[in-house]
CSV table of C-alpha atoms and ligand atoms in Angstrom, one decimal:
chain,number,residue,atom,x,y,z
P,21,UNK,CA,153.2,-0.4,204.7
P,22,UNK,CA,151.7,-3.8,205.1
P,23,UNK,CA,154.8,-5.4,206.4
P,24,UNK,CA,153.3,-6.4,209.7
P,25,UNK,CA,150.2,-7.7,208.0
P,26,UNK,CA,150.1,-11.6,208.1
P,27,UNK,CA,147.3,-12.6,205.6
P,28,UNK,CA,145.6,-11.3,202.5
P,29,UNK,CA,142.2,-12.7,201.5
P,30,UNK,CA,142.2,-13.8,197.9
P,31,UNK,CA,139.1,-15.2,196.2
P,32,UNK,CA,137.9,-16.9,199.3
P,33,UNK,CA,141.1,-17.9,201.0
P,34,UNK,CA,143.4,-16.3,203.5
P,35,UNK,CA,146.8,-16.3,201.9
P,36,UNK,CA,150.1,-15.7,203.8
P,37,UNK,CA,151.4,-12.2,203.1
P,38,UNK,CA,154.5,-13.2,201.2
P,39,UNK,CA,152.5,-15.6,199.0
P,40,UNK,CA,149.8,-13.1,198.1
P,41,UNK,CA,151.2,-12.3,194.6
P,42,UNK,CA,149.5,-12.0,191.2
P,43,UNK,CA,150.9,-12.7,187.7
P,44,UNK,CA,152.6,-9.9,185.7
P,45,UNK,CA,150.1,-10.6,182.9
P,46,UNK,CA,147.1,-9.5,185.0
P,47,UNK,CA,145.1,-7.0,182.9
P,48,UNK,CA,144.3,-4.9,186.0
P,49,UNK,CA,148.0,-4.1,186.3
P,50,UNK,CA,148.3,-2.9,182.7
P,51,UNK,CA,145.0,-1.0,182.2
P,52,UNK,CA,143.8,-0.1,185.8
P,53,UNK,CA,140.9,-2.5,185.1
P,54,UNK,CA,139.9,-2.8,188.8
P,55,UNK,CA,137.7,-1.2,191.4
P,56,UNK,CA,138.5,-0.7,195.0
P,57,UNK,CA,137.4,0.5,198.4
P,58,UNK,CA,139.2,2.2,201.3
P,59,UNK,CA,137.6,1.3,204.7
P,60,UNK,CA,138.8,1.7,208.3
P,61,UNK,CA,138.5,-0.4,211.4
P,62,UNK,CA,138.7,1.3,214.8
P,63,UNK,CA,139.2,0.2,218.3
P,64,UNK,CA,136.1,0.6,220.6
P,65,UNK,CA,135.4,-0.5,224.2
P,66,UNK,CA,133.5,-3.4,222.8
P,67,UNK,CA,136.2,-4.6,220.4
P,68,UNK,CA,137.1,-3.8,216.8
P,69,UNK,CA,134.5,-2.0,214.7
P,70,UNK,CA,134.5,-1.5,210.9
P,71,UNK,CA,133.1,1.9,210.0
P,72,UNK,CA,130.1,1.9,207.6
P,73,UNK,CA,131.0,-1.6,206.2
P,74,UNK,CA,127.6,-2.0,204.5
P,75,UNK,CA,128.0,1.3,202.5
P,76,UNK,CA,131.6,0.4,201.5
P,77,UNK,CA,130.6,-3.1,200.4
P,78,UNK,CA,127.7,-1.7,198.4
P,79,UNK,CA,129.9,1.0,196.8
P,80,UNK,CA,132.5,-1.6,195.8
P,81,UNK,CA,130.0,-3.7,193.9
P,82,UNK,CA,128.3,-0.5,192.5
P,83,UNK,CA,131.8,0.6,191.2
P,84,UNK,CA,132.2,-2.9,189.6
P,85,UNK,CA,128.8,-2.5,187.8
P,86,UNK,CA,129.6,1.0,186.7
P,87,UNK,CA,132.9,-0.3,185.2
P,88,UNK,CA,130.9,-2.9,183.3
P,89,UNK,CA,131.4,-6.1,185.3
P,90,UNK,CA,128.2,-8.2,184.8
P,91,UNK,CA,129.2,-11.3,186.6
P,92,UNK,CA,130.3,-10.4,190.1
P,93,UNK,CA,132.2,-13.1,192.0
P,94,UNK,CA,130.8,-12.1,195.4
P,95,UNK,CA,127.7,-10.5,197.0
P,96,UNK,CA,127.8,-7.5,199.4
P,97,UNK,CA,127.4,-9.9,202.3
P,98,UNK,CA,130.4,-12.0,201.2
P,99,UNK,CA,132.5,-8.8,200.7
P,100,UNK,CA,131.6,-7.8,204.2
P,101,UNK,CA,132.5,-11.3,205.6
P,102,UNK,CA,135.8,-11.2,203.7
P,103,UNK,CA,136.6,-7.8,205.3
P,104,UNK,CA,135.9,-9.1,208.8
P,105,UNK,CA,137.8,-12.3,208.2
P,106,UNK,CA,140.8,-10.4,207.0
P,107,UNK,CA,140.7,-8.0,209.9
P,108,UNK,CA,140.3,-10.8,212.4
P,109,UNK,CA,143.1,-12.9,210.9
P,110,UNK,CA,145.6,-10.0,211.1
P,111,UNK,CA,144.9,-9.0,214.7
P,112,UNK,CA,145.3,-5.2,214.4
P,113,UNK,CA,143.3,-3.1,216.9
P,114,UNK,CA,142.9,-0.5,214.2
P,115,UNK,CA,143.7,-0.7,210.5
P,116,UNK,CA,143.0,0.5,207.0
P,117,UNK,CA,141.2,-2.1,204.8
P,118,UNK,CA,141.7,-2.3,201.0
P,119,UNK,CA,139.3,-4.6,199.0
P,120,UNK,CA,140.2,-4.7,195.3
P,121,UNK,CA,138.0,-6.3,192.6
P,122,UNK,CA,140.1,-6.8,189.5
P,123,UNK,CA,140.2,-8.2,186.0
P,124,UNK,CA,142.3,-11.2,186.6
P,125,UNK,CA,142.3,-13.0,183.2
P,126,UNK,CA,141.6,-12.1,179.6
P,127,UNK,CA,140.7,-8.5,178.9
P,128,UNK,CA,143.5,-7.9,176.4
P,129,UNK,CA,141.0,-6.7,173.8
P,130,UNK,CA,139.9,-4.0,176.4
P,131,UNK,CA,136.6,-5.7,177.0
P,132,UNK,CA,135.5,-6.4,180.5
P,133,UNK,CA,133.5,-9.4,179.2
P,134,UNK,CA,136.6,-11.1,177.9
P,135,UNK,CA,138.0,-11.3,181.4
P,136,UNK,CA,137.3,-12.7,184.8
P,137,UNK,CA,136.8,-10.9,188.1
P,138,UNK,CA,138.8,-11.7,191.2
P,139,UNK,CA,138.5,-10.2,194.7
P,140,UNK,CA,141.2,-9.6,197.3
P,141,UNK,CA,141.2,-7.8,200.6
P,142,UNK,CA,144.3,-6.5,202.5
P,143,UNK,CA,144.6,-4.7,205.8
P,144,UNK,CA,147.5,-2.7,207.2
P,145,UNK,CA,148.2,-0.1,209.9
P,146,UNK,CA,147.8,3.4,208.5
P,147,UNK,CA,147.4,5.9,211.2
P,148,UNK,CA,146.8,9.3,209.7
P,149,UNK,CA,147.2,9.6,206.0
P,150,UNK,CA,147.9,13.3,206.0
P,151,UNK,CA,150.0,13.2,209.2
P,152,UNK,CA,149.3,13.5,213.0
P,153,UNK,CA,150.1,17.2,213.0
P,154,UNK,CA,147.5,17.9,210.4
P,155,UNK,CA,144.7,17.4,212.9
P,156,UNK,CA,145.4,20.6,214.8
P,157,UNK,CA,147.4,22.6,212.4
P,158,UNK,CA,145.6,21.9,209.2
P,159,UNK,CA,147.3,21.3,205.8
P,160,UNK,CA,148.4,23.4,202.9
P,161,UNK,CA,146.8,22.9,199.5
P,162,UNK,CA,146.8,24.4,196.0
P,163,UNK,CA,144.5,24.3,193.0
P,164,UNK,CA,145.9,21.7,190.7
P,165,UNK,CA,146.8,22.4,187.1
P,166,UNK,CA,145.1,19.1,186.3
P,167,UNK,CA,141.3,19.1,185.8
P,168,UNK,CA,139.1,16.4,187.6
P,169,UNK,CA,137.3,13.9,185.4
P,170,UNK,CA,134.5,14.8,183.1
P,171,UNK,CA,131.7,12.3,184.1
P,172,UNK,CA,131.4,11.1,180.5
P,173,UNK,CA,135.1,10.5,180.0
P,174,UNK,CA,135.4,8.3,183.0
P,175,UNK,CA,133.0,7.4,185.8
P,176,UNK,CA,133.4,9.7,188.8
P,177,UNK,CA,131.0,7.8,191.0
P,178,UNK,CA,133.1,4.6,190.8
P,179,UNK,CA,136.4,4.0,192.5
P,180,UNK,CA,138.0,2.6,189.3
P,181,UNK,CA,141.7,2.0,189.8
P,182,UNK,CA,142.5,3.7,186.4
P,183,UNK,CA,140.7,6.9,187.5
P,184,UNK,CA,143.5,7.4,190.0
P,185,UNK,CA,146.1,8.2,187.4
P,186,UNK,CA,144.4,11.6,187.5
P,187,UNK,CA,144.9,11.8,191.3
P,188,UNK,CA,148.6,10.7,190.9
P,189,UNK,CA,149.3,13.5,188.4
P,190,UNK,CA,147.7,16.1,190.7
P,191,UNK,CA,149.1,14.9,194.0
P,192,UNK,CA,152.6,14.4,192.7
P,193,UNK,CA,152.7,17.9,191.3
P,194,UNK,CA,151.3,19.5,194.5
P,195,UNK,CA,153.7,17.6,196.8
P,196,UNK,CA,156.7,18.6,194.5
P,197,UNK,CA,155.5,22.2,194.7
P,198,UNK,CA,155.6,21.9,198.5
P,199,UNK,CA,151.9,21.5,199.3
P,200,UNK,CA,150.2,18.7,201.2
P,201,UNK,CA,147.2,18.1,198.9
P,202,UNK,CA,145.8,19.2,195.6
P,203,UNK,CA,142.3,20.6,195.1
P,204,UNK,CA,140.9,19.8,191.7
P,205,UNK,CA,138.4,21.8,189.6
P,206,UNK,CA,135.8,20.1,187.4
P,207,UNK,CA,135.8,20.7,183.6
P,208,UNK,CA,133.4,23.7,184.1
P,209,UNK,CA,135.9,25.3,186.5
P,210,UNK,CA,134.0,24.7,189.8
P,211,UNK,CA,135.6,23.0,192.8
P,212,UNK,CA,135.2,19.2,192.6
P,213,UNK,CA,137.3,17.4,195.2
P,214,UNK,CA,140.8,16.6,196.3
P,215,UNK,CA,142.9,13.6,195.0
P,216,UNK,CA,141.3,11.3,197.7
P,217,UNK,CA,139.0,13.5,199.7
P,218,UNK,CA,135.8,15.5,199.4
P,219,UNK,CA,135.8,19.2,200.3
P,220,UNK,CA,133.7,21.6,202.5
P,221,UNK,CA,133.7,25.3,203.1
P,222,UNK,CA,132.4,27.1,206.3
P,223,UNK,CA,131.2,30.6,205.4
P,224,UNK,CA,129.2,32.9,207.7
P,225,UNK,CA,128.1,30.0,209.9
P,226,UNK,CA,126.9,27.8,207.0
P,227,UNK,CA,128.6,24.8,205.5
P,228,UNK,CA,128.8,24.5,201.7
P,229,UNK,CA,130.0,21.4,199.8
P,230,UNK,CA,130.0,20.7,196.0
P,231,UNK,CA,127.0,18.8,194.6
P,232,UNK,CA,127.4,15.2,193.8
P,233,UNK,CA,127.3,15.7,190.0
P,234,UNK,CA,130.9,14.8,189.2
P,235,UNK,CA,132.6,13.8,192.5
P,236,UNK,CA,132.9,10.5,194.3
P,237,UNK,CA,130.1,10.1,196.8
P,238,UNK,CA,132.3,10.0,199.9
P,239,UNK,CA,131.0,7.9,202.8
P,240,UNK,CA,132.9,10.2,205.2
P,241,UNK,CA,131.3,13.2,203.3
P,242,UNK,CA,127.8,11.8,204.0
P,243,UNK,CA,128.8,11.0,207.7
P,244,UNK,CA,130.1,14.6,208.2
P,245,UNK,CA,127.0,16.2,206.7
P,246,UNK,CA,124.9,14.1,209.1
P,247,UNK,CA,127.1,15.1,212.1
P,248,UNK,CA,127.1,18.8,211.0
P,249,UNK,CA,123.3,18.9,210.7
P,250,UNK,CA,123.0,17.1,214.1
P,251,UNK,CA,125.2,19.9,215.5
P,252,UNK,CA,122.7,22.4,214.2
P,253,UNK,CA,124.6,23.6,211.1
P,254,UNK,CA,123.0,24.3,207.8
P,255,UNK,CA,124.7,22.2,205.1
P,256,UNK,CA,124.2,23.3,201.5
P,257,UNK,CA,125.2,21.3,198.5
P,258,UNK,CA,125.9,23.7,195.6
P,259,UNK,CA,128.5,24.5,193.0
P,260,UNK,CA,131.5,26.1,194.7
P,261,UNK,CA,134.0,28.4,193.0
P,262,UNK,CA,137.7,28.7,193.6
P,263,UNK,CA,137.4,32.2,195.1
P,264,UNK,CA,134.8,31.0,197.6
P,265,UNK,CA,137.6,28.8,199.0
P,266,UNK,CA,139.9,31.9,199.4
P,267,UNK,CA,137.3,33.9,201.4
P,268,UNK,CA,136.0,31.0,203.5
P,269,UNK,CA,136.1,31.1,207.3
P,270,UNK,CA,137.2,27.5,207.3
P,271,UNK,CA,137.8,24.8,204.7
P,272,UNK,CA,138.0,21.1,205.5
P,273,UNK,CA,138.3,17.8,203.6
P,274,UNK,CA,136.9,14.4,204.3
P,275,UNK,CA,137.9,10.8,203.4
P,276,UNK,CA,138.4,7.4,204.8
P,277,UNK,CA,142.2,7.7,204.8
P,278,UNK,CA,142.4,11.4,205.8
P,279,UNK,CA,139.3,11.4,208.0
P,280,UNK,CA,138.4,15.1,208.7
P,281,UNK,CA,141.2,17.6,208.2
P,282,UNK,CA,141.2,21.4,208.1
P,283,UNK,CA,143.0,23.4,205.4
P,284,UNK,CA,145.2,26.2,206.7
P,285,UNK,CA,146.3,27.7,203.4
P,286,UNK,CA,145.2,27.5,199.8
P,287,UNK,CA,147.2,28.9,196.9
P,288,UNK,CA,149.3,31.0,199.4
P,289,UNK,CA,146.1,32.6,200.9
P,290,UNK,CA,145.6,32.0,204.6
P,291,UNK,CA,142.2,30.4,205.3
P,292,UNK,CA,140.5,31.9,208.4
P,293,UNK,CA,142.9,31.9,211.3
P,294,UNK,CA,145.4,29.7,209.5
P,295,UNK,CA,144.7,26.6,211.6
P,296,UNK,CA,141.9,24.2,212.2
P,297,UNK,CA,138.8,26.3,212.9
P,298,UNK,CA,136.1,25.9,215.5
P,299,UNK,CA,133.4,24.4,213.2
P,300,UNK,CA,135.9,21.9,211.8
P,301,UNK,CA,137.0,21.0,215.3
P,302,UNK,CA,133.5,20.4,216.5
P,303,UNK,CA,132.7,18.1,213.6
P,304,UNK,CA,136.1,16.4,213.9
P,305,UNK,CA,135.4,15.7,217.6
P,306,UNK,CA,132.0,14.3,217.0
P,307,UNK,CA,133.3,12.2,214.1
P,308,UNK,CA,136.1,10.8,216.3
P,309,UNK,CA,133.6,9.9,219.1
P,310,UNK,CA,131.4,8.2,216.5
P,311,UNK,CA,134.2,6.1,214.9
P,312,UNK,CA,135.5,5.0,218.3
P,313,UNK,CA,132.0,3.9,219.5
P,314,UNK,CA,131.8,6.8,222.1
P,315,UNK,CA,128.6,8.3,220.8
P,316,UNK,CA,125.6,5.9,220.9
P,317,UNK,CA,123.7,8.1,218.4
P,318,UNK,CA,126.0,6.8,215.6
P,319,UNK,CA,126.2,3.1,216.8
P,320,UNK,CA,124.6,2.0,213.6
P,321,UNK,CA,127.6,3.1,211.6
P,322,UNK,CA,129.8,0.5,213.4
P,323,UNK,CA,129.9,-3.2,212.4
P,324,UNK,CA,131.6,-5.2,215.2
P,325,UNK,CA,134.3,-7.5,213.8
P,326,UNK,CA,133.5,-10.3,216.3
P,327,UNK,CA,129.8,-10.3,215.3
P,328,UNK,CA,128.1,-11.3,212.0
P,329,UNK,CA,128.1,-8.5,209.5
P,330,UNK,CA,125.0,-6.2,209.3
P,331,UNK,CA,125.0,-6.7,205.6
P,332,UNK,CA,122.6,-9.1,203.8
W,270,PLP,C1,138.5,11.0,194.8
W,270,PLP,C2,138.0,10.7,196.1
W,270,PLP,N1,137.1,11.6,196.6
W,270,PLP,C3,136.6,11.4,197.9
W,270,PLP,C4,137.0,10.3,198.7
W,270,PLP,C5,136.4,10.2,200.0
W,270,PLP,O1,135.5,9.1,200.1
W,270,PLP,P1,135.3,8.3,201.4
W,270,PLP,O2,134.9,9.2,202.4
W,270,PLP,O3,134.2,7.3,201.1
W,270,PLP,O4,136.5,7.6,201.8
W,270,PLP,C6,137.9,9.4,198.2
W,270,PLP,C7,138.4,8.3,199.0
W,270,PLP,O5,137.8,7.2,199.0
W,270,PLP,C8,138.4,9.6,196.9
W,270,PLP,O6,139.3,8.7,196.4
């Protein structure tokens, strides 16, 4: 990962890959005091396009504010420019983009105010997070023995690096048990989300997804809800129980890294036909057309790398 990448953008400069290092005594490394984004850039007939750059740049700075950063080193427009510069400098047709805003100095007393914020952006080739086969066959998941965050223990709306210790616990356990992904329940016992994806159920022609109360507001989630409604499906946001997953006709997950992937099996129960179902497939296809610039209806979701960012 990252080995073919040539430059990493750090606090305003493009730094050669090998030289893009940070000191061992960086508080972010010790306490997870950082916020990040996951973004994708896709190839289109008109050049490289970053998917929903404005929303990702805004969420990065929102995460920083939620974490407690009061002095932000860059604006959303500058974050968007940094992303485009990094993509352009590395020359990939398609890539995954990782901005990280981190506590780079001070902070040993566990106060954000005692530190200083730095921003870096890296890109690398990362084709399909859950594997190419997953698109057609779907993946196998289990309900994790770990509970997802309670919103007043940590902040579920923010992509805080430290929050991902919870995802690491769950994902490691599920993969060791032989599953591809973990589904996490919230502290009340309702379905929340996966370790890095939001979740949807198709039941009797309707699509149900957990309410936003204690999950990350996924940008892919919002895009798929729009697409599903455009395709004529009713999408309902409501609490979802574990057994509703078992009896669903289809279950799929969404995220920048995983895109849109069906679940074939949950806790050793086959979901629907045990492969990517027709509703998931229809949404997947429209999403793929949108991200590759093949559906003009969603052109506004794409920010061309060669043009100034649509973010102000
Ligand atoms: C915990 C969690 N939920 C959901 C998502 C999906 O969000 P998005 O579609 O914005 O990538 C992610 C990935 O960013 C995540 O880490």
